[in-house]
CSV table of C-alpha atoms and ligand atoms in Angstrom, one decimal:
chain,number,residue,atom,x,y,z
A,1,UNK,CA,52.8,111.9,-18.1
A,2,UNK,CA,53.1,114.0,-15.2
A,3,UNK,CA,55.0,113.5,-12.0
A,4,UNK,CA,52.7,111.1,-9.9
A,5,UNK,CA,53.2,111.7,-6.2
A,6,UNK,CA,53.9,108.7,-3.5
A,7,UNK,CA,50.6,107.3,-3.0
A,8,UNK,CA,49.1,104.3,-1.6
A,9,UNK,CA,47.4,102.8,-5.1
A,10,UNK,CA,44.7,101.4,-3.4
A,11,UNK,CA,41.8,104.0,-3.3
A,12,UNK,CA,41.3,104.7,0.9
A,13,UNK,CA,37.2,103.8,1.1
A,14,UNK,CA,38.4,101.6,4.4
A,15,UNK,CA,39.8,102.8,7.4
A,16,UNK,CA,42.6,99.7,7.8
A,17,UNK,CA,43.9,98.4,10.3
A,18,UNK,CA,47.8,98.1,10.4
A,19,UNK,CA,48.7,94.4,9.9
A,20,UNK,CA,48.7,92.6,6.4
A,21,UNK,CA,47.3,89.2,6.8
A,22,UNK,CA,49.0,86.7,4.2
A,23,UNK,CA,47.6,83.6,5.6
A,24,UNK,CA,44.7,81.5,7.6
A,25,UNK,CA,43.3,78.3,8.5
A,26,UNK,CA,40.3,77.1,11.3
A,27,UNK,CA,40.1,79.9,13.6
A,28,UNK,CA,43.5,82.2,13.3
A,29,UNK,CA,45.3,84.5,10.6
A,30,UNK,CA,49.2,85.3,10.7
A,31,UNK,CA,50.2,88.6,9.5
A,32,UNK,CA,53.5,89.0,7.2
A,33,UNK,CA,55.7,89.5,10.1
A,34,UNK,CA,54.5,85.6,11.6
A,35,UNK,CA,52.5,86.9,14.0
A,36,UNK,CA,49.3,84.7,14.5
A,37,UNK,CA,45.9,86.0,15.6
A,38,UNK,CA,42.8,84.3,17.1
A,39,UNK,CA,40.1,85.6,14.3
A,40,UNK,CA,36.7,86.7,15.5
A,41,UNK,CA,35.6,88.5,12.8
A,42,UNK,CA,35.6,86.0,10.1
A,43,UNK,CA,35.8,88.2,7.5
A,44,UNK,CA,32.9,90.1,8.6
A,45,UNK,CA,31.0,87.4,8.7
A,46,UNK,CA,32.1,85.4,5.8
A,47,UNK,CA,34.5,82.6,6.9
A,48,UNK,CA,31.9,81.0,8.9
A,49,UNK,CA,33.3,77.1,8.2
A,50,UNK,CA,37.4,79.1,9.6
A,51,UNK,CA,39.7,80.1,7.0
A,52,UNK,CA,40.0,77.9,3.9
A,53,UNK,CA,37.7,74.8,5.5
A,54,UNK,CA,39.7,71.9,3.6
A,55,UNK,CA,36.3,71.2,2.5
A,56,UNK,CA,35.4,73.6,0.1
A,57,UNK,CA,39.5,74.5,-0.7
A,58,UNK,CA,39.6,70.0,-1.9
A,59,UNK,CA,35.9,71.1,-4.0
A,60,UNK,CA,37.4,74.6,-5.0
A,61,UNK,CA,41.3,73.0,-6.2
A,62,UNK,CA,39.5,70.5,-8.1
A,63,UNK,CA,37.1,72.2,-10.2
A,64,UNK,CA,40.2,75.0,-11.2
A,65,UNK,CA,41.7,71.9,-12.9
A,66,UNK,CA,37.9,71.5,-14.6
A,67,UNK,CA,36.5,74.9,-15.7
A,68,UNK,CA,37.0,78.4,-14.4
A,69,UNK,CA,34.2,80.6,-16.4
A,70,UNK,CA,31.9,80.0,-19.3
A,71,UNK,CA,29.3,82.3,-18.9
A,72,UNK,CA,25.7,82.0,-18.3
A,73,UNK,CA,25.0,81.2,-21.8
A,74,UNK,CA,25.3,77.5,-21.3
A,75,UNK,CA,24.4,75.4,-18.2
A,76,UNK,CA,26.7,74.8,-15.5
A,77,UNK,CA,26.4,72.3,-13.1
A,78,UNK,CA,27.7,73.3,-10.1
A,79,UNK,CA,25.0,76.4,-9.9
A,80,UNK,CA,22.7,74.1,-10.9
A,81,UNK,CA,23.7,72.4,-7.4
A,82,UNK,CA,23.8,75.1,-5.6
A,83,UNK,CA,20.6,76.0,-6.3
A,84,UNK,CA,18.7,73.0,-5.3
A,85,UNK,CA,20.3,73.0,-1.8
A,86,UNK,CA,19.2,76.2,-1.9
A,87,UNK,CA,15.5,75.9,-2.8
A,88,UNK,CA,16.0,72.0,-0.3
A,89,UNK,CA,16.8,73.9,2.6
A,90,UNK,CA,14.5,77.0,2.4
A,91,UNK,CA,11.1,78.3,1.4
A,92,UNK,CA,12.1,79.5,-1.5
A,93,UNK,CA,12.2,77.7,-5.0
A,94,UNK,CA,14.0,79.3,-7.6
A,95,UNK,CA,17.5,81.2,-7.2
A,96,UNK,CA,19.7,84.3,-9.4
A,97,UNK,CA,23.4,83.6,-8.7
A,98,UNK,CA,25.3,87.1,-8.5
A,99,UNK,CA,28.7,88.2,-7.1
A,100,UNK,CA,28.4,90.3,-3.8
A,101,UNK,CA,25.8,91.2,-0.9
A,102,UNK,CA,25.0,94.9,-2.5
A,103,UNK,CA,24.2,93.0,-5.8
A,104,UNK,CA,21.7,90.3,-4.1
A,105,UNK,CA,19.9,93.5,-2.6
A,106,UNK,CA,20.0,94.9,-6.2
A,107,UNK,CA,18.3,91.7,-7.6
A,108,UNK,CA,15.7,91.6,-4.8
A,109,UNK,CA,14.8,95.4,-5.6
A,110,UNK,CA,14.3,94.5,-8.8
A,111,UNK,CA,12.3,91.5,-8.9
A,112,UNK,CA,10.2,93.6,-6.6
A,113,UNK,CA,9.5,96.1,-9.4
A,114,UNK,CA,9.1,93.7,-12.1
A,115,UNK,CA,6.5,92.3,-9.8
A,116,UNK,CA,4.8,95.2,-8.9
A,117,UNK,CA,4.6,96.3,-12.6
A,118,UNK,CA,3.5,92.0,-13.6
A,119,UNK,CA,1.0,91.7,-11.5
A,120,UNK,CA,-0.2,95.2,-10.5
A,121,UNK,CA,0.7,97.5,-13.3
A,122,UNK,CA,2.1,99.7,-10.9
A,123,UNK,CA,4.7,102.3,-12.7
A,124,UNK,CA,5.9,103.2,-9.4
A,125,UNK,CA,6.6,100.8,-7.0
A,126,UNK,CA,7.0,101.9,-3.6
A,127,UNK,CA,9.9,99.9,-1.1
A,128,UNK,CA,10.0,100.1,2.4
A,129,UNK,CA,12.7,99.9,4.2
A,130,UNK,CA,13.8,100.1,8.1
A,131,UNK,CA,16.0,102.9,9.8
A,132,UNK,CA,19.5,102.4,11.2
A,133,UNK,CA,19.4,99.0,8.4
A,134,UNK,CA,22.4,98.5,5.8
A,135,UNK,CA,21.6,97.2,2.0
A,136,UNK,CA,24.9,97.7,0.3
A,137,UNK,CA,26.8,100.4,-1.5
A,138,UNK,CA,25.4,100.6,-4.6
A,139,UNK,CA,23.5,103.2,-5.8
A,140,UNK,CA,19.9,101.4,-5.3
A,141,UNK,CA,21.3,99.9,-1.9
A,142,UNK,CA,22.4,102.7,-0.5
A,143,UNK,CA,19.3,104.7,-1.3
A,144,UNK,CA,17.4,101.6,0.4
A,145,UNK,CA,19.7,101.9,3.5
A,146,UNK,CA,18.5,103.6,6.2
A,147,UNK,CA,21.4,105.6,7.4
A,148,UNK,CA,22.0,109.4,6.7
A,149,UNK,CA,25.6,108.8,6.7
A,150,UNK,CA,25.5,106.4,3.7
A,151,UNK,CA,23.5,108.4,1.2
A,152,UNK,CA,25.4,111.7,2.2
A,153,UNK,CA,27.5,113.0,-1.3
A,154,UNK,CA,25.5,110.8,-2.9
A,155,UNK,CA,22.4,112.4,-3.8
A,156,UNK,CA,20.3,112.2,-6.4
A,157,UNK,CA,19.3,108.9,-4.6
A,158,UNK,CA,17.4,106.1,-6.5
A,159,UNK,CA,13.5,106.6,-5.6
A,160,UNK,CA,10.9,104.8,-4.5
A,161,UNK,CA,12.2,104.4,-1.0
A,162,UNK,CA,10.6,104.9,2.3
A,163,UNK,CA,12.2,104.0,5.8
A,164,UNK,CA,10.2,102.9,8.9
A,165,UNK,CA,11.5,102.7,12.4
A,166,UNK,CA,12.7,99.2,13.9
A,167,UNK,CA,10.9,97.0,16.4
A,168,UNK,CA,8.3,99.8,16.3
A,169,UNK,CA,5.0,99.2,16.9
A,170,UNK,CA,3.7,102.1,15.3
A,171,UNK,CA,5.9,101.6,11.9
A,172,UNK,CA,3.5,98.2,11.7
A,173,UNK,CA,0.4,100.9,11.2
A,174,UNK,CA,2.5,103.2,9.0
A,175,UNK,CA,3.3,100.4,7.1
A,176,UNK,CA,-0.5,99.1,6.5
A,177,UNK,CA,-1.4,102.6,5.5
A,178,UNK,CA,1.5,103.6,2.8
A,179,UNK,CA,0.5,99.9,1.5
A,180,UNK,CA,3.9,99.8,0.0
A,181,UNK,CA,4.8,96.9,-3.0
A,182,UNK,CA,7.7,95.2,-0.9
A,183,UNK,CA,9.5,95.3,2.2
A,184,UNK,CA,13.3,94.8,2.9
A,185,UNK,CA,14.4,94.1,5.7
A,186,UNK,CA,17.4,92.9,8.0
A,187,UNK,CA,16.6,89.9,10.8
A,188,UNK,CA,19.6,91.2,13.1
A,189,UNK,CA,20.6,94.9,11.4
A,190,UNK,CA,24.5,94.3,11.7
A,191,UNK,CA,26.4,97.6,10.4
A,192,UNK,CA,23.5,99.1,12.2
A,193,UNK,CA,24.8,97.6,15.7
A,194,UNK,CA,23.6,94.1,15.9
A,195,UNK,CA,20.1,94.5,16.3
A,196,UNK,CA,17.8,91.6,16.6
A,197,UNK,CA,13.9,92.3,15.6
A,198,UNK,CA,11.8,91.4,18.0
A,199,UNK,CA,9.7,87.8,17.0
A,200,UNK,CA,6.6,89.3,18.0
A,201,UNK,CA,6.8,92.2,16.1
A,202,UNK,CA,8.4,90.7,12.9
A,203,UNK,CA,5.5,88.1,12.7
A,204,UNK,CA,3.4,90.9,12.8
A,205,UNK,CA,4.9,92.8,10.2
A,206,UNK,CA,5.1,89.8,8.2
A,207,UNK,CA,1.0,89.5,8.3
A,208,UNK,CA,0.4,92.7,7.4
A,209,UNK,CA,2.6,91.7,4.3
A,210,UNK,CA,1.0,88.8,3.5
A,211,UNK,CA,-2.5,90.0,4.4
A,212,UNK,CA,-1.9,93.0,1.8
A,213,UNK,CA,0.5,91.4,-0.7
A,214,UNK,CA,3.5,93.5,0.0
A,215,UNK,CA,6.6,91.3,-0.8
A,216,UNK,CA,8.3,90.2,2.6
A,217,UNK,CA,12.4,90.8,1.3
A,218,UNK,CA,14.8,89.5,4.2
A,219,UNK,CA,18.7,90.8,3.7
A,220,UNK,CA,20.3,87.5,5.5
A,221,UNK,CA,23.7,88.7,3.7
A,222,UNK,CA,25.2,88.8,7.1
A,223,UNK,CA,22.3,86.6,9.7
A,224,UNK,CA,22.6,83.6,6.4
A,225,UNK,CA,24.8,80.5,6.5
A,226,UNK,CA,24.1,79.7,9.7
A,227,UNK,CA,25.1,82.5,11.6
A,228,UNK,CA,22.6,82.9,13.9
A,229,UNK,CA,21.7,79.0,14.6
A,230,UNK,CA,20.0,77.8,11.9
A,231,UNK,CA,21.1,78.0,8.4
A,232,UNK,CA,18.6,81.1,7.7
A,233,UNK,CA,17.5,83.4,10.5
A,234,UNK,CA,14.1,83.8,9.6
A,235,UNK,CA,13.4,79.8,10.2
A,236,UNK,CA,13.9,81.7,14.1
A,237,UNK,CA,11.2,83.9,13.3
A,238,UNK,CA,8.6,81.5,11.9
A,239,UNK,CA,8.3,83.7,9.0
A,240,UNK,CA,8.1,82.5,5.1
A,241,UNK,CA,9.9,85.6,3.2
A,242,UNK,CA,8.9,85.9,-0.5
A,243,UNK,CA,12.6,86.8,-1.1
A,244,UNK,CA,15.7,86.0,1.0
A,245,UNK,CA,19.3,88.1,-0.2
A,246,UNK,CA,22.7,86.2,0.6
A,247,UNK,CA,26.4,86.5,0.2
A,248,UNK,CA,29.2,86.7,2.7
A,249,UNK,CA,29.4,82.8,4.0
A,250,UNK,CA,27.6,81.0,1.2
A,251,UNK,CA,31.3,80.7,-0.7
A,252,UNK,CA,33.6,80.6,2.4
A,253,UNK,CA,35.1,83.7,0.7
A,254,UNK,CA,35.0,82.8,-2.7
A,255,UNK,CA,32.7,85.6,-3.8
A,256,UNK,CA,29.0,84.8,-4.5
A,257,UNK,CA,25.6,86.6,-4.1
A,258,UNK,CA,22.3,84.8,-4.7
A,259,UNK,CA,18.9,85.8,-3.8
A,260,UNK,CA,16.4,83.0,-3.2
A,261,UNK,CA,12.7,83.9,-4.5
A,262,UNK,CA,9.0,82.0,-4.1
A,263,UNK,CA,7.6,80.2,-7.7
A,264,UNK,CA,5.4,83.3,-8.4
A,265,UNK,CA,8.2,86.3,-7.5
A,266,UNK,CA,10.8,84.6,-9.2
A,267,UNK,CA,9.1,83.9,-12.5
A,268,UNK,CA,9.1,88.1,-12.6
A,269,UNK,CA,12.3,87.5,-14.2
A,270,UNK,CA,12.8,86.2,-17.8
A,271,UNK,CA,15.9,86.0,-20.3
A,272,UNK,CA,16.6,89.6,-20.7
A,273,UNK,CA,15.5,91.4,-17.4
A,274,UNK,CA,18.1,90.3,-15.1
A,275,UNK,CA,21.9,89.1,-15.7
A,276,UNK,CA,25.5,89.2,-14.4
A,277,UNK,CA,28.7,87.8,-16.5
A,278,UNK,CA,30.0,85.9,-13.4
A,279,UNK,CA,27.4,85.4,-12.0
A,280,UNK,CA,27.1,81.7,-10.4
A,281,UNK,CA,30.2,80.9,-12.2
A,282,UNK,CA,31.8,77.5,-11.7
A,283,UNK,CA,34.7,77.7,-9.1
A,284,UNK,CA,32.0,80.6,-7.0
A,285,UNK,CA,29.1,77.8,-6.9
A,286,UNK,CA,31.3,74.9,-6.2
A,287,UNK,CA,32.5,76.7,-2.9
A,288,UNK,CA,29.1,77.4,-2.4
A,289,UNK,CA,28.0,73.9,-2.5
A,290,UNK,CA,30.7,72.6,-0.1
A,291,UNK,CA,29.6,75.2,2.2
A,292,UNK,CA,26.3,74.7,2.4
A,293,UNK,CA,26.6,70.4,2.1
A,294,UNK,CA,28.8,71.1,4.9
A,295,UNK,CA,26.7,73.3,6.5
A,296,UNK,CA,23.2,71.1,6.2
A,297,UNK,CA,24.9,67.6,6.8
A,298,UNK,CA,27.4,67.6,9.1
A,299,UNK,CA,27.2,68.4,12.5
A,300,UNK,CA,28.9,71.7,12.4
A,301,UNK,CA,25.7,74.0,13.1
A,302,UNK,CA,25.1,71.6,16.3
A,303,UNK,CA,28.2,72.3,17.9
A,304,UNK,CA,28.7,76.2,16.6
A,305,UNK,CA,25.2,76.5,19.2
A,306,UNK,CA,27.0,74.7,21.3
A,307,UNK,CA,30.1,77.0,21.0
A,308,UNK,CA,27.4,79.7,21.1
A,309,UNK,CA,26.0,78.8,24.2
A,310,UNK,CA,29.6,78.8,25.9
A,311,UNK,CA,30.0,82.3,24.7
A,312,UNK,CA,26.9,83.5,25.2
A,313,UNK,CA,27.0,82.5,29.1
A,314,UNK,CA,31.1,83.6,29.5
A,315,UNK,CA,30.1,87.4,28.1
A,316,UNK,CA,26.9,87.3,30.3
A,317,UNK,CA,29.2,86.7,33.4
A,318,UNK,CA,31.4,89.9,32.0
A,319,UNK,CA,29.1,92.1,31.5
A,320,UNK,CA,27.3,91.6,35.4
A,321,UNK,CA,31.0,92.6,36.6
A,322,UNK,CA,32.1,95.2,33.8
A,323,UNK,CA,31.2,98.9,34.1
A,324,UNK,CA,32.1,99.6,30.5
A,325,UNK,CA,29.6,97.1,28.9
A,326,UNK,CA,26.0,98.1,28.7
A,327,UNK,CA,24.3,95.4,26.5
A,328,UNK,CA,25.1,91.9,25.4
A,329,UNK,CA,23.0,91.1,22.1
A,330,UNK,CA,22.4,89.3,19.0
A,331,UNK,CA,21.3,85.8,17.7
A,332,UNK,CA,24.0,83.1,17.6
A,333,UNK,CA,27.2,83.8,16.7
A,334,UNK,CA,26.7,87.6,15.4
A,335,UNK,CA,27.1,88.9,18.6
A,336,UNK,CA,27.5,92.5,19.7
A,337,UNK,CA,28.4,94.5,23.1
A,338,UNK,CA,27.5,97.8,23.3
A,339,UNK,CA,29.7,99.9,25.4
A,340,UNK,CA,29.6,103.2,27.2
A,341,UNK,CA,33.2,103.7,25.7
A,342,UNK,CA,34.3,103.8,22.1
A,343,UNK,CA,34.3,100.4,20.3
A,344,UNK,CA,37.4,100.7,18.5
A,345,UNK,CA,39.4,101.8,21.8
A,346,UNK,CA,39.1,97.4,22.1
A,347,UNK,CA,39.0,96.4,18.8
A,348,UNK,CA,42.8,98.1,18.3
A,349,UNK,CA,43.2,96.6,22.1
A,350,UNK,CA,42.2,93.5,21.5
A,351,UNK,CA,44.3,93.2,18.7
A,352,UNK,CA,47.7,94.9,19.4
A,353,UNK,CA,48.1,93.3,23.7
A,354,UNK,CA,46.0,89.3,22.9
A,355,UNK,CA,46.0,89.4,18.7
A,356,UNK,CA,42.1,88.6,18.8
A,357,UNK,CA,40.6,90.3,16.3
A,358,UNK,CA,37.2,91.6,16.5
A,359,UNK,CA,35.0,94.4,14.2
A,360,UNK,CA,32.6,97.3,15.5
A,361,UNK,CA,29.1,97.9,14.9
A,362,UNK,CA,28.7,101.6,14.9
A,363,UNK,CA,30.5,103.6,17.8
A,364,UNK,CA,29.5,101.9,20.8
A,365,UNK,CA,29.4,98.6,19.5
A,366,UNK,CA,31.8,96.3,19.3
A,367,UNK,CA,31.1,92.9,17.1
A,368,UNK,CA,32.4,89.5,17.7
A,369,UNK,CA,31.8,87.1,14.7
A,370,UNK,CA,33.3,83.9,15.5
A,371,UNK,CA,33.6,81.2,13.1
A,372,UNK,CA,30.9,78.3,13.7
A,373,UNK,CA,33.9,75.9,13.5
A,374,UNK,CA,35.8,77.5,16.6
A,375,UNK,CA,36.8,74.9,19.2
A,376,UNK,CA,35.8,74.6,22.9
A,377,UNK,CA,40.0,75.6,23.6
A,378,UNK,CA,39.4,79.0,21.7
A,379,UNK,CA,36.4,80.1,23.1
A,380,UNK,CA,38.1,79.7,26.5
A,381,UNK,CA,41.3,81.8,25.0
A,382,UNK,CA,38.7,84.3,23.7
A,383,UNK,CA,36.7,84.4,27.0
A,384,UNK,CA,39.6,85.0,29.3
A,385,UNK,CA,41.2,88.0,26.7
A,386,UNK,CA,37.4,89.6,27.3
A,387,UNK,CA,38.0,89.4,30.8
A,388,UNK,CA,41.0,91.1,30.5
A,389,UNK,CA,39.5,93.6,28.3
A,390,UNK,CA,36.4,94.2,30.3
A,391,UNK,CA,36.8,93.8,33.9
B,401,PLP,C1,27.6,93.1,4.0
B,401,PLP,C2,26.2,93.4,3.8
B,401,PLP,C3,25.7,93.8,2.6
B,401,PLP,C4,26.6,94.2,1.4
B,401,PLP,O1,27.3,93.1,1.0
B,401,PLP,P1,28.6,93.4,0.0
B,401,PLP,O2,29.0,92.0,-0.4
B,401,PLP,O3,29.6,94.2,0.8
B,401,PLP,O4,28.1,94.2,-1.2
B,401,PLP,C5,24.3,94.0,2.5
B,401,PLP,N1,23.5,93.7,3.5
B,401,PLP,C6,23.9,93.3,4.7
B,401,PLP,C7,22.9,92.9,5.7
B,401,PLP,C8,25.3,93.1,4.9
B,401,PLP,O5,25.7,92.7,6.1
């Protein structure tokens, strides 16, 4: 063997902070030196019950003394579970367990093909997809994101993929004309800088879907779990997707990806056409179902709009008296700032002079994910360390 030089063994594809969290619980993380910090970023979005919720860590801690894995080759309850609080609490009606966001978005581009080939014998289905949007880093995911900067050193690119601009009127008459086979799309874009669609325009782009039978996809990876208000962010919207992708907070961290498809997508899929070896496994789908039983009845949701509200109406107040801050957006609890500064300049503040940590959205954009469970005394803590920041 040759002489290996002094490396860090962990391959660099994130930019990391310097701290090394080790533990958390509710609202705050404490790094390996002691040193506690007021978390809003949830895990990008994942911790939305706070850090190991003693809810889903009692259902989790249980079921390790039960069974771990056993493969989708028999049934297993808990994913049986999970799946009917799915299909209870949304449109849809039958659900593929997976492992990650990028491999929800893989599922939901390929039900859409199988589709399109079922019921139209088309041998080329065509996806659109919106710019500035983010699917994932797989190969298919990042060919059906709409940002240069992902797909660069990655080409060939999976084909089939056309992107349309956001909230743009004009994309709505694109999109009738190219008369593509489905349509995926983000509620909020969140990498892309916490972006809301506009209602109007997303019904409308809905009924051109439904009018010409292009499958309406949402990616509520990031706007699901109750994010944004309501358990799904298209029940905002008044919209009934064909296909809804999930991940991030439907395990409280434990990994899990589902997608969540209509009676005559989902039966696209048969033994044989679709499948992942962990997928739905037994410790991922019992975190799942105490996140969303907690989620759909308890009162949690109520007081995270609450919470929201508070937030919402302390940042307004900041952003009349702050130069810096150019734009308060977002749905819920996926909030964003957009700044005429660089975001990280106050991410790396916030962190290093108040330990509140918080994520960017793109340069300018600086994202604040709290969890839904955070208290009335944080918000206040958080609220008077953005004054600081910002004015
Ligand atoms: C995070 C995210 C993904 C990718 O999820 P991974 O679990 O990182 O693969 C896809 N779409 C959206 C909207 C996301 O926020």
């Amino acid at each position: 063997m040759s002489e290996k030089v002094e490396l860090n063994p962990v391959m660099s594809t994130y930019g990391r902070f310097p701290i090394t969290l080790v533990k958390g619980k509710g609202s705050y993380v404490w790094d390996k030196e002691g040193k506690k910090y007021l978390d809003y970023s949830s895990g990008i979005a994942t911790c939305n019950l706070g850090h190991v919720p003693d809810v889903v860590e009692k259902a989790v801690q249980e079921q390790l003394g039960h069974l771990w894995h056993c493969s989708n080759l028999y049934h297993i309850p808990s994913q049986d579970k999970l799946a009917q609080l799915l299909v209870a609490n949304s449109c849809g009606d039958q659900v593929f367990f997976c492992n990650s966001g990028a491999e929800a978005n893989e599922a939901a581009l390929k039900i859409a093909k199988k589709y399109a080939k079922d019921q139209f014998l088309k041998e080329i289905p065509q996806i659109v997809t919106f710019k500035n949007s983010f699917h994932g880093r797989t190969m298919a995911t990042l060919s059906a994101t709409g940002q240069e900067k992902i797909h660069q050193g990655f080409t060939p690119l999976t084909p089939g993929f056309s992107f349309l601009p956001f909230n743009d009127w004009d994309a709505l008459e694109q999109l009738t004309s190219m008369n593509p086979d489905a349509v995926l799309i983000e509620l909020v874009q969140g990498e892309g800088g916490v972006l809301p669609a506009d209602k109007e325009w997303l019904k409308q782009l809905a009924k051109v879907c439904y009018d010409q039978q292009i499958l309406l996809m949402v990616d509520e990876i990031q706007t699901g779990m109750g994010r944004t208000g309501t358990l799904f962010a298209y029940e905002q919207y008044e919209i009934e997707p064909d296909v809804i992708s999930l991940a991030k907070g439907l395990g409280s961290g434990i990994p899990i990806g589902a997608i969540i498809a209509k009676e005559h997508v989902a039966k696209a899929f048969s033994p044989g056409t679709h499948g992942s070896t962990f997928g739905g496994n037994p410790i991922a789908t019992t975190a799942g179902v105490a996140t969303v039983t907690e989620l759909t009845t308890t009162n949690v949701l109520n007081e995270a709009n609450e919470m929201a509200h508070d937030i919402w109406t302390g940042l307004e107040k900041i952003a009349a008296k702050s130069n810096t801050i150019k734009q308060l957006r977002g749905m819920g609890l996926l909030i964003g700032l957009e700044l005429d500064k660089p975001a990280i300049d106050y991410v790396n503040k916030a962190r290093e002079d108040y330990q509140l940590l918080v994520i960017v959205a793109g340069p300018n954009v600086l994202r604040i994910l709290p969890p839904l469970t955070t208290t009335r005394e944080e918000v206040d803590q958080f609220l008077a360390i953005m004054k600081q920041l910002f004015i």
